[in-house]
Short mmCIF file of N, CA and C in Angstrom, two decimals:
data_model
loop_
_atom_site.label_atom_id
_atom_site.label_comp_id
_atom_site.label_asym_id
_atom_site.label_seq_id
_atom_site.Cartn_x
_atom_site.Cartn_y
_atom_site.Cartn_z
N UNK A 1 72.42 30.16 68.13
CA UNK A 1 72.02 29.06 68.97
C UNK A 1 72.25 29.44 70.42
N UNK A 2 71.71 29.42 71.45
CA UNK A 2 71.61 29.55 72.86
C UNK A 2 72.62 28.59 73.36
N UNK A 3 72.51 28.57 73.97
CA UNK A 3 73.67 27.95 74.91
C UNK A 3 72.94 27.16 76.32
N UNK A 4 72.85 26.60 76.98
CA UNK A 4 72.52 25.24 77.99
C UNK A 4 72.99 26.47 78.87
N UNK A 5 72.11 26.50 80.29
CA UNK A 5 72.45 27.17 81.63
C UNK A 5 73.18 26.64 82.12
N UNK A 6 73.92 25.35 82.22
CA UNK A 6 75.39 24.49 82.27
C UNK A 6 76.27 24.52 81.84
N UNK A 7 75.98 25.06 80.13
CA UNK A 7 77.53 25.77 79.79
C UNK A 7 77.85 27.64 79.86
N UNK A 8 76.86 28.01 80.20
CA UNK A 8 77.05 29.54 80.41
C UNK A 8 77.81 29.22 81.90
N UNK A 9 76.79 28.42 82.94
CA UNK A 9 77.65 27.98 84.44
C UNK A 9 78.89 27.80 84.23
N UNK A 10 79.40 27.07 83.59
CA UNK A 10 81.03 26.32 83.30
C UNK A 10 81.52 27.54 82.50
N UNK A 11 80.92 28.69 81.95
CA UNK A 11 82.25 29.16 81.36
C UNK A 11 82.09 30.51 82.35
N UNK A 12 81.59 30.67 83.41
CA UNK A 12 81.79 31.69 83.93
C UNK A 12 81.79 31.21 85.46
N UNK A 13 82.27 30.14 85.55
CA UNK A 13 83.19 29.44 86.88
C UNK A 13 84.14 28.96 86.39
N UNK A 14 84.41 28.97 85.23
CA UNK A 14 86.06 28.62 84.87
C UNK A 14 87.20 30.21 84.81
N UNK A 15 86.03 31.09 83.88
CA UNK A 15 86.48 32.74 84.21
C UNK A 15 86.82 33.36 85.76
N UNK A 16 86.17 32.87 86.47
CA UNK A 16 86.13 33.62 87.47
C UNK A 16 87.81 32.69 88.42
N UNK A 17 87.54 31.21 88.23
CA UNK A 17 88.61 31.12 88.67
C UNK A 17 89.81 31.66 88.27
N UNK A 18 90.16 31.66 87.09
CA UNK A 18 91.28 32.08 86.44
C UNK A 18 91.55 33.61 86.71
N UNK A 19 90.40 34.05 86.75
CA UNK A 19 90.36 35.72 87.22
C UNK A 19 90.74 35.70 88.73
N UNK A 20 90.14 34.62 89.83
CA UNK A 20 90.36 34.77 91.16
C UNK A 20 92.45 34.49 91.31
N UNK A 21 92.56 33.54 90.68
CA UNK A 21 94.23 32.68 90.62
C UNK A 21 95.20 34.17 90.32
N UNK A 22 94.67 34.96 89.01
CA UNK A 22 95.41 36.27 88.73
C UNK A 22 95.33 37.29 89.19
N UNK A 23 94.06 37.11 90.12
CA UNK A 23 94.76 38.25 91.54
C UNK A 23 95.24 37.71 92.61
N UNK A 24 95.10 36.69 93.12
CA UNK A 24 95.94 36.46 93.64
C UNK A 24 97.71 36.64 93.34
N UNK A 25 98.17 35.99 92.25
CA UNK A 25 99.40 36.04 91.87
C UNK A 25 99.40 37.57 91.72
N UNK A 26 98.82 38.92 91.68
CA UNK A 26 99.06 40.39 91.32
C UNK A 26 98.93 40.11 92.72
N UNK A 27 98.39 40.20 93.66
CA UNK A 27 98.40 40.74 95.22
C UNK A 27 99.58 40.74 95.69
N UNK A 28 99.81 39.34 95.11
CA UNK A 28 101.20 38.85 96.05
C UNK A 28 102.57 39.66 95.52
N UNK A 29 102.58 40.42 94.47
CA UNK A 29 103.96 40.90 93.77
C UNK A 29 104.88 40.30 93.48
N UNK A 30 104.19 39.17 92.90
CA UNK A 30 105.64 38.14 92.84
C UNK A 30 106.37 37.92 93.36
N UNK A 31 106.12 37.55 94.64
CA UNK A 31 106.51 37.36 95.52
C UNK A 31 106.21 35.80 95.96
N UNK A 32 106.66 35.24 96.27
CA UNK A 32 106.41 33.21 96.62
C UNK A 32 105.95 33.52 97.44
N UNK A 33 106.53 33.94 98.96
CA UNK A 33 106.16 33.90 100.29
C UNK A 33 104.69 34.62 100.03
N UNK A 34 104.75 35.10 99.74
CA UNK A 34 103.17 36.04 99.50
C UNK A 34 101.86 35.31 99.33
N UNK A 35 102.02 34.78 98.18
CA UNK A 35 100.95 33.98 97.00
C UNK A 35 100.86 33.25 98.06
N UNK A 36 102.14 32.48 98.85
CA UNK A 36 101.74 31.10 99.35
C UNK A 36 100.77 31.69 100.73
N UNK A 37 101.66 32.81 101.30
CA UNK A 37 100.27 32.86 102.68
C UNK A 37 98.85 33.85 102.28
N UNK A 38 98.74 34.11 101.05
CA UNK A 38 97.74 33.97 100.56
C UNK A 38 96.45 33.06 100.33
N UNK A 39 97.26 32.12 99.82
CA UNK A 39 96.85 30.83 98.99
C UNK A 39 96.27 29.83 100.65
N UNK A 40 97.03 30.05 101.78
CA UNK A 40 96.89 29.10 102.72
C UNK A 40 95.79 30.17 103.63
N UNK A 41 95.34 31.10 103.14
CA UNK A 41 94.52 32.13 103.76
C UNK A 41 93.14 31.88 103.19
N UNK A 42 93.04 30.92 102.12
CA UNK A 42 91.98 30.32 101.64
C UNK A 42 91.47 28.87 101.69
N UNK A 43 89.94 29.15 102.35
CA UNK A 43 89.78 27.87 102.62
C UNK A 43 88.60 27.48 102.76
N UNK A 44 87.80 25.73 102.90
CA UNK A 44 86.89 26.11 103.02
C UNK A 44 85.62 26.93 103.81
N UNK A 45 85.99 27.58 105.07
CA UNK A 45 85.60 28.58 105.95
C UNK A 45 85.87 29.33 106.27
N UNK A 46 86.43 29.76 105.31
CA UNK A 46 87.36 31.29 105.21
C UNK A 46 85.58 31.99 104.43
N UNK A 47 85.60 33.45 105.35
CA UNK A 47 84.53 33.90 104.98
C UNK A 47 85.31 35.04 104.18
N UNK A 48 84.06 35.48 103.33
CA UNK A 48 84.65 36.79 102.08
C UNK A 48 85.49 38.23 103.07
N UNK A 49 85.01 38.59 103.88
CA UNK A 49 86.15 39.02 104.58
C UNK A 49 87.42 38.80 104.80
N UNK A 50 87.46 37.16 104.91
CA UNK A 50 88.96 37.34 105.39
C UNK A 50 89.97 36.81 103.89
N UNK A 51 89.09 37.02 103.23
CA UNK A 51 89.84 36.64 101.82
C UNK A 51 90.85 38.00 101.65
N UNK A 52 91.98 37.88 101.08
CA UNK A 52 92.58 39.01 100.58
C UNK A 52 91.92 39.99 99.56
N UNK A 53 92.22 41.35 99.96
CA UNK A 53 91.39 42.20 98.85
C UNK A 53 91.71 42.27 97.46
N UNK A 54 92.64 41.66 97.01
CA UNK A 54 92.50 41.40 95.29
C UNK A 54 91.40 40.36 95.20
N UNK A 55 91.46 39.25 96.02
CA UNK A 55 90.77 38.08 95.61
C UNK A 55 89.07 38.32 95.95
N UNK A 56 89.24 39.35 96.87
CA UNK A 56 87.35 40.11 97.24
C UNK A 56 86.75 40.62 95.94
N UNK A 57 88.21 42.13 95.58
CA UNK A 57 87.65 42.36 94.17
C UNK A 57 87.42 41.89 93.08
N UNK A 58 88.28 40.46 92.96
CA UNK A 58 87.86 39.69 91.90
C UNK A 58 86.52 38.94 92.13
N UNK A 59 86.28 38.58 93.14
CA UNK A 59 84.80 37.47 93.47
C UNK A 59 83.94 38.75 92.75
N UNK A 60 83.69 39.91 93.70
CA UNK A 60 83.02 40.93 92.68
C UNK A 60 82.65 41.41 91.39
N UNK A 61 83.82 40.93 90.85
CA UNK A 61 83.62 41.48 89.74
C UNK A 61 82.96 40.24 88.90
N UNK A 62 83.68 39.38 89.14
CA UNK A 62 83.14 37.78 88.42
C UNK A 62 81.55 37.67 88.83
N UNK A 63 81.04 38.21 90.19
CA UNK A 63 79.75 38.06 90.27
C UNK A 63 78.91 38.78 89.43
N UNK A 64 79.49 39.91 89.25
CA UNK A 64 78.79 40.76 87.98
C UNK A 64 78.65 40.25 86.34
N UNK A 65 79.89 39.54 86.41
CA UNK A 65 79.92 39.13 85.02
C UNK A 65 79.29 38.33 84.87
N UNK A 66 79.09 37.91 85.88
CA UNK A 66 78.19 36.13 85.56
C UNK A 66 76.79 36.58 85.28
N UNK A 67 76.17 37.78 85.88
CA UNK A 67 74.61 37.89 86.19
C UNK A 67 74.70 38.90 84.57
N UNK A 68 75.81 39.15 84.67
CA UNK A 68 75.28 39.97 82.84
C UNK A 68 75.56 38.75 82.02
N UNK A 69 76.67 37.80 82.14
CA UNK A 69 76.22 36.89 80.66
C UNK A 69 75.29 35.99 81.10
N UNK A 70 74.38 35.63 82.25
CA UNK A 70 72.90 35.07 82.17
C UNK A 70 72.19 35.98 81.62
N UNK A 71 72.16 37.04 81.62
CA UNK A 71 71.00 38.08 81.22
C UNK A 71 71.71 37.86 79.95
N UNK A 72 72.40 38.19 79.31
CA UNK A 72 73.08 37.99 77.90
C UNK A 72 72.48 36.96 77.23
N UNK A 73 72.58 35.83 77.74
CA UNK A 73 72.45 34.44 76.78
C UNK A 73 70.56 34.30 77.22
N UNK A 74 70.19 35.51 77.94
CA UNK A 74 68.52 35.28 77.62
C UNK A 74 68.01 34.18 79.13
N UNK A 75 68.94 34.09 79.97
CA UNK A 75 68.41 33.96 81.23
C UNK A 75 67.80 34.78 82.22
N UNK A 76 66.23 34.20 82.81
CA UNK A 76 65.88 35.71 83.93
C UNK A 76 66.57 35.30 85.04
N UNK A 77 66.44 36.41 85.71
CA UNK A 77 67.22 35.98 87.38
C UNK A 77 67.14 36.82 88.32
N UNK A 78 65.69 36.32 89.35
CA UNK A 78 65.25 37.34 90.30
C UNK A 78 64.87 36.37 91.56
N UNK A 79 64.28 37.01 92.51
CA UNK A 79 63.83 36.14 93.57
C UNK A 79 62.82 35.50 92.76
N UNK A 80 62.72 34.16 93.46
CA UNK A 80 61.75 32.94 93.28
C UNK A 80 60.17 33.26 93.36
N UNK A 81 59.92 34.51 94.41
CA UNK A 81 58.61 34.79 93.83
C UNK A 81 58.22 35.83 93.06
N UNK A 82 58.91 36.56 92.61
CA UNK A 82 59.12 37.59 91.49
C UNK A 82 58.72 37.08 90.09
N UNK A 83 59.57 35.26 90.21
CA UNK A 83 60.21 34.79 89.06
C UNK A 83 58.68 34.59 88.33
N UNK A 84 57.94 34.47 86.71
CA UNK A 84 56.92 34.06 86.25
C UNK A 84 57.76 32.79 85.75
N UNK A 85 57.24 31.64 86.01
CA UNK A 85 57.49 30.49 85.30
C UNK A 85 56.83 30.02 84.25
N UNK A 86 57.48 29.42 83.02
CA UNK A 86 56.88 29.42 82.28
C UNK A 86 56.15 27.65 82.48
N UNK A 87 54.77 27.78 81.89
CA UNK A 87 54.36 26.29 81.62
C UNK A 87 55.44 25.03 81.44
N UNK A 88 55.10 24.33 81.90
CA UNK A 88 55.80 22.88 81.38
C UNK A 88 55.39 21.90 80.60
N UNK A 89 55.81 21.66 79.47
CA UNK A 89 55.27 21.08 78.23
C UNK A 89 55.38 19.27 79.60
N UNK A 90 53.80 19.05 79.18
CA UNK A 90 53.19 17.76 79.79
C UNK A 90 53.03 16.98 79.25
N UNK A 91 52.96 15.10 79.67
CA UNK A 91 51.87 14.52 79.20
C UNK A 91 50.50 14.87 79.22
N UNK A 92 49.68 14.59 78.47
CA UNK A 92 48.02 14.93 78.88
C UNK A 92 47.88 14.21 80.22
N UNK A 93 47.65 14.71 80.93
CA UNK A 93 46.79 13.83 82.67
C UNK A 93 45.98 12.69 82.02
N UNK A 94 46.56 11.86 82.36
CA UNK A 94 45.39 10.48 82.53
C UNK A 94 44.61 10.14 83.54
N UNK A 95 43.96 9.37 83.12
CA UNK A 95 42.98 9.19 84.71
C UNK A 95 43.71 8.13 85.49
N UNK A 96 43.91 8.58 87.03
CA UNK A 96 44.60 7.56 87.82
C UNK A 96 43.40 6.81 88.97
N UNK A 97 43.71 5.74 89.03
CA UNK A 97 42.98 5.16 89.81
C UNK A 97 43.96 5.25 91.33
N UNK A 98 42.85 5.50 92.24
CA UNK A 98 43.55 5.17 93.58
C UNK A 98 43.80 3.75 93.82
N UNK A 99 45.20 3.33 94.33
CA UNK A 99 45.48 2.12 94.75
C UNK A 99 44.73 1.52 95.74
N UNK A 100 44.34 0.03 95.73
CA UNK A 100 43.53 0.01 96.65
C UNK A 100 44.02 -1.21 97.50
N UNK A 101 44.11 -1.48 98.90
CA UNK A 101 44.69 -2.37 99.58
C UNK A 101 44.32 -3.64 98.88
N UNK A 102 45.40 -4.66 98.71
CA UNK A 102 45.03 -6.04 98.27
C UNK A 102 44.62 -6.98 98.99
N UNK A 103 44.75 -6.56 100.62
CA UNK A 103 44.43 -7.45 101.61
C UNK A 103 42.68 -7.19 101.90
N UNK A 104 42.09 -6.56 100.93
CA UNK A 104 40.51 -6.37 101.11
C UNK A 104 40.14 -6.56 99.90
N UNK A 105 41.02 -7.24 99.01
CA UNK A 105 40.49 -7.65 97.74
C UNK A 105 40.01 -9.46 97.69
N UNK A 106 40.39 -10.37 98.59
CA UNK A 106 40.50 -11.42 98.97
C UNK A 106 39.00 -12.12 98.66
N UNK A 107 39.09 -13.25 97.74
CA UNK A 107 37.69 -13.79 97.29
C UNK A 107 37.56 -15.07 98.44
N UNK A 108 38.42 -15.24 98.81
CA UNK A 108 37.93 -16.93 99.54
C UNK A 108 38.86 -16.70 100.63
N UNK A 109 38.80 -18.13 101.13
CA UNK A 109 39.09 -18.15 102.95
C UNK A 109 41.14 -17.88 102.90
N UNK A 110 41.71 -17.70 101.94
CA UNK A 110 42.97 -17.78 102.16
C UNK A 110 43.57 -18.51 102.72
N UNK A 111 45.09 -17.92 103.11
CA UNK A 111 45.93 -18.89 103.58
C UNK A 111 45.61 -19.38 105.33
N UNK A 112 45.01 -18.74 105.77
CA UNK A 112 44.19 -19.26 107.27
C UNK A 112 42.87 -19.82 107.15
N UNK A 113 42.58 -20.62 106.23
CA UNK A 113 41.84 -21.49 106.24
C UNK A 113 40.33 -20.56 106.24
N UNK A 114 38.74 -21.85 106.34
CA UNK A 114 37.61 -21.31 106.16
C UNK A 114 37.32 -19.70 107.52
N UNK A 115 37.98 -20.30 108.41
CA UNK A 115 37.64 -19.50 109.85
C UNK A 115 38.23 -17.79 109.62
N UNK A 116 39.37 -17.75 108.66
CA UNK A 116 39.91 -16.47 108.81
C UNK A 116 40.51 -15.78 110.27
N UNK A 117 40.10 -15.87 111.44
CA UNK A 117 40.49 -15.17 112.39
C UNK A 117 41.51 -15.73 112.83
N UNK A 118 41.43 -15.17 114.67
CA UNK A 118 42.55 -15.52 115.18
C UNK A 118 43.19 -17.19 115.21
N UNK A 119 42.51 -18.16 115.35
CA UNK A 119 42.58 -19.50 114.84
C UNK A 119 43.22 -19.88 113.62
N UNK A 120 42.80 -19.71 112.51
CA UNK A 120 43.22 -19.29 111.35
C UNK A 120 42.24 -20.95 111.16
N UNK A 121 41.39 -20.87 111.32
CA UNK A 121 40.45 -22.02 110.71
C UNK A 121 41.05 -22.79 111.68
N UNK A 122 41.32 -23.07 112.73
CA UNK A 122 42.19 -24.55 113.51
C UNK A 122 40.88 -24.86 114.50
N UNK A 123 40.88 -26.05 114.39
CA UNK A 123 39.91 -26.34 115.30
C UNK A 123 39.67 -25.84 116.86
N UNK A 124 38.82 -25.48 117.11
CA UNK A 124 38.51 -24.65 118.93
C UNK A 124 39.46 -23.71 118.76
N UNK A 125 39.91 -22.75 117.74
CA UNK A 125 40.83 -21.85 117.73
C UNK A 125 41.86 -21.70 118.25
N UNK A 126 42.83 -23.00 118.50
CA UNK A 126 44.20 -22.88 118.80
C UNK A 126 45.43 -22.02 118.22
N UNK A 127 45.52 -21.60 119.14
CA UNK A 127 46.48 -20.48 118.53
C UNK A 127 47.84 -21.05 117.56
N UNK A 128 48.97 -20.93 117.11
CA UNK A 128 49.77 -21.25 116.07
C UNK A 128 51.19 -21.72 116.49
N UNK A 129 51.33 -20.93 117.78
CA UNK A 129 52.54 -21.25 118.25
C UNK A 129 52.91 -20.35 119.68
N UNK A 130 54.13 -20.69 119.96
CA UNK A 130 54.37 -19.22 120.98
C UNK A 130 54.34 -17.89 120.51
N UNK A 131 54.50 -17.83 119.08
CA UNK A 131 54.21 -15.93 119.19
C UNK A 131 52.56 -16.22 118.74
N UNK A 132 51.53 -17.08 118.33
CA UNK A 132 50.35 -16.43 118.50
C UNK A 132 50.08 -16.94 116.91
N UNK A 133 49.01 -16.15 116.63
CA UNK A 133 48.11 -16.02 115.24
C UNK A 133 49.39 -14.87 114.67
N UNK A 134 49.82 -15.54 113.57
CA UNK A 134 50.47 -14.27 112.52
C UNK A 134 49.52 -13.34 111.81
#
């Protein structure tokens, strides 16, 4: 049975952390003071440079592992225009009608009376109020 591209994701971002945490703790030599200005050397704008080099070689290596167990579990993985996509199982296309304004569907004089315009049917076309014809 294959496996969901969500659980291959989750088990090789759970690996990699556990792999990133155990170099860290090897960098540091068991050492507290170590791990900890390690640990505070990580962050969210800490770029891969300034990461410590156990924790570089581990991102490395976890990046490798990850792109072999996608290729493993039968995932492709290339640039986006490289990529062939496969079809997408569809509904059949139905026929759509274009929507069509409802304010030009109107059989009779509406809510402004026989006149329709600016008046709104009012006698000698008095306007409605201070703001006007709505």
């Amino acid at each position: 049975m294959t496996k969901s591209a969500s659980d291959v994701m989750q088990s090789v971002l759970i690996a990699a952390v556990v792999e990133a945490i155990e170099a860290l703790r090897a960098g540091a030599s068991g050492l507290p003071n170590n791990l900890l200005r390690d640990l505070q050397g990580v962050h969210r704008n800490a770029a891969f440079a300034d990461l410590p080099k156990a924790l570089q070689d581990s991102v490395n290596q976890s990046v490798r592992t990850a792109f072999n167990q996608f290729l493993k579990d039968g995932y492709a993985i290339g640039p986006k225009a490289e990529m062939q996509s496969r079809p997408i199982d569809r509904v059949p296309e139905r026929e759509r009608r274009v929507p069509t304004d409802r304010r030009d569907n109107r059989k009779g004089p509406g809510r402004r009376g026989p006149g329709g315009g600016p008046g709104g049917g009012r006698p000698g076309g008095a306007p409605r109020g201070p703001r006007g014809p709505r």
